[in-house]
Amino acid sequence: MEHFILKIENLILTYSHGFELNIPELNFQKGKIYALVGPNGSGKTTTIRSILGLLKIDSGHVSYEGKVYNTNSAEYRSEEHRVGNECRSRWSPDH
């Protein structure tokens, strides 16, 4: 069984100007290096901002080290930046 440090499932984010980011499933294995590639405006930065909790998503959830962050729960709203802070602290050049 593969261990995923970060899992994104059924993530949907809609901007007011009609852009919709829809990620049915995206998994990251621990110890691997990944790159998001695509043309300008395809949602790469929006995806990262959503994972880090910098943007509120409409539905779906992010799991980090097995803990699920659901945007519809009070727990997510109270800890919405924890995932981003944890990722930034672990992946920063000073760490």
CSV table of C-alpha atoms in Angstrom, one decimal:
chain,number,residue,atom,x,y,z
A,1,MET,CA,0.0,0.0,0.0
A,2,GLU,CA,1.4,3.4,-1.0
A,3,HIS,CA,1.7,6.1,1.6
A,4,PHE,CA,0.6,9.5,0.4
A,5,ILE,CA,1.8,12.5,2.4
A,6,LEU,CA,-0.6,14.8,0.6
A,7,LYS,CA,-4.0,13.8,-1.0
A,8,ILE,CA,-6.4,16.1,-2.8
A,9,GLU,CA,-9.9,14.7,-3.5
A,10,ASN,CA,-12.8,16.3,-5.3
A,11,LEU,CA,-11.4,19.8,-5.0
A,12,ILE,CA,-13.5,22.5,-6.6
A,13,LEU,CA,-12.8,26.2,-6.5
A,14,THR,CA,-14.8,28.7,-8.5
A,15,TYR,CA,-13.8,32.3,-9.1
A,16,SER,CA,-16.3,35.0,-9.7
A,17,HIS,CA,-15.2,35.5,-13.3
A,18,GLY,CA,-16.2,31.9,-14.1
A,19,PHE,CA,-12.8,30.0,-13.9
A,20,GLU,CA,-13.3,26.7,-12.2
A,21,LEU,CA,-10.5,24.5,-10.8
A,22,ASN,CA,-11.7,20.9,-10.6
A,23,ILE,CA,-9.3,18.3,-9.3
A,24,PRO,CA,-11.0,14.8,-8.9
A,25,GLU,CA,-7.8,13.3,-7.3
A,26,LEU,CA,-4.2,14.3,-6.9
A,27,ASN,CA,-1.8,12.3,-4.6
A,28,PHE,CA,1.8,13.0,-3.6
A,29,GLN,CA,4.0,10.2,-2.2
A,30,LYS,CA,6.4,11.0,0.7
A,31,GLY,CA,10.0,11.4,-0.5
A,32,LYS,CA,9.2,12.2,-4.1
A,33,ILE,CA,9.6,15.4,-6.1
A,34,TYR,CA,6.7,16.7,-8.2
A,35,ALA,CA,6.2,19.5,-10.7
A,36,LEU,CA,2.9,21.1,-11.8
A,37,VAL,CA,3.2,22.0,-15.5
A,38,GLY,CA,0.8,23.6,-17.9
A,39,PRO,CA,0.1,26.7,-19.9
A,40,ASN,CA,-0.5,30.1,-18.3
A,41,GLY,CA,-3.9,30.3,-16.7
A,42,SER,CA,-4.3,26.5,-16.3
A,43,GLY,CA,-4.6,26.6,-12.5
A,44,LYS,CA,-1.1,25.7,-11.3
A,45,THR,CA,-0.8,28.5,-8.8
A,46,THR,CA,-4.4,28.2,-7.8
A,47,THR,CA,-3.9,24.6,-7.0
A,48,ILE,CA,-0.9,25.3,-4.8
A,49,ARG,CA,-2.7,28.2,-3.0
A,50,SER,CA,-5.7,25.9,-2.4
A,51,ILE,CA,-3.5,23.1,-1.0
A,52,LEU,CA,-1.8,25.6,1.3
A,53,GLY,CA,-5.1,27.0,2.6
A,54,LEU,CA,-4.6,30.4,1.1
A,55,LEU,CA,-7.8,30.1,-1.0
A,56,LYS,CA,-11.1,28.8,0.3
A,57,ILE,CA,-12.3,26.0,-1.9
A,58,ASP,CA,-16.0,25.3,-2.6
A,59,SER,CA,-15.8,21.6,-2.0
A,60,GLY,CA,-13.5,18.7,-1.6
A,61,HIS,CA,-10.8,18.1,0.9
A,62,VAL,CA,-7.0,18.0,1.4
A,63,SER,CA,-5.4,15.3,3.5
A,64,TYR,CA,-1.9,15.9,4.9
A,65,GLU,CA,-0.2,13.1,6.7
A,66,GLY,CA,-3.5,11.3,7.0
A,67,LYS,CA,-5.4,14.2,8.6
A,68,VAL,CA,-8.4,15.4,6.5
A,69,TYR,CA,-9.1,19.1,6.1
A,70,ASN,CA,-12.7,19.6,4.9
A,71,THR,CA,-13.5,23.1,3.8
A,72,ASN,CA,-17.1,22.7,5.1
A,73,SER,CA,-16.1,21.9,8.7
A,74,ALA,CA,-15.5,24.3,11.5
A,75,GLU,CA,-12.2,22.6,12.2
A,76,TYR,CA,-10.9,23.4,8.7
A,77,ARG,CA,-11.9,27.1,9.1
A,78,SER,CA,-10.1,27.3,12.4
A,79,GLU,CA,-7.0,25.6,11.1
A,80,GLU,CA,-7.2,26.5,7.4
A,81,HIS,CA,-3.6,27.8,7.3
A,82,ARG,CA,-2.1,25.0,9.3
A,83,VAL,CA,-1.4,22.9,6.3
A,84,GLY,CA,0.2,25.8,4.5
A,85,ASN,CA,2.3,26.7,7.5
A,86,GLU,CA,3.4,23.1,8.0
A,87,CYS,CA,4.3,22.7,4.3
A,88,ARG,CA,6.2,26.0,4.2
A,89,SER,CA,8.2,25.2,7.4
A,90,ARG,CA,9.1,21.7,6.1
A,91,TRP,CA,10.0,22.7,2.6
A,92,SER,CA,11.6,26.0,3.2
A,93,PRO,CA,15.3,26.3,2.2
A,94,ASP,CA,16.2,27.0,5.9
A,95,HIS,CA,14.7,23.7,7.1
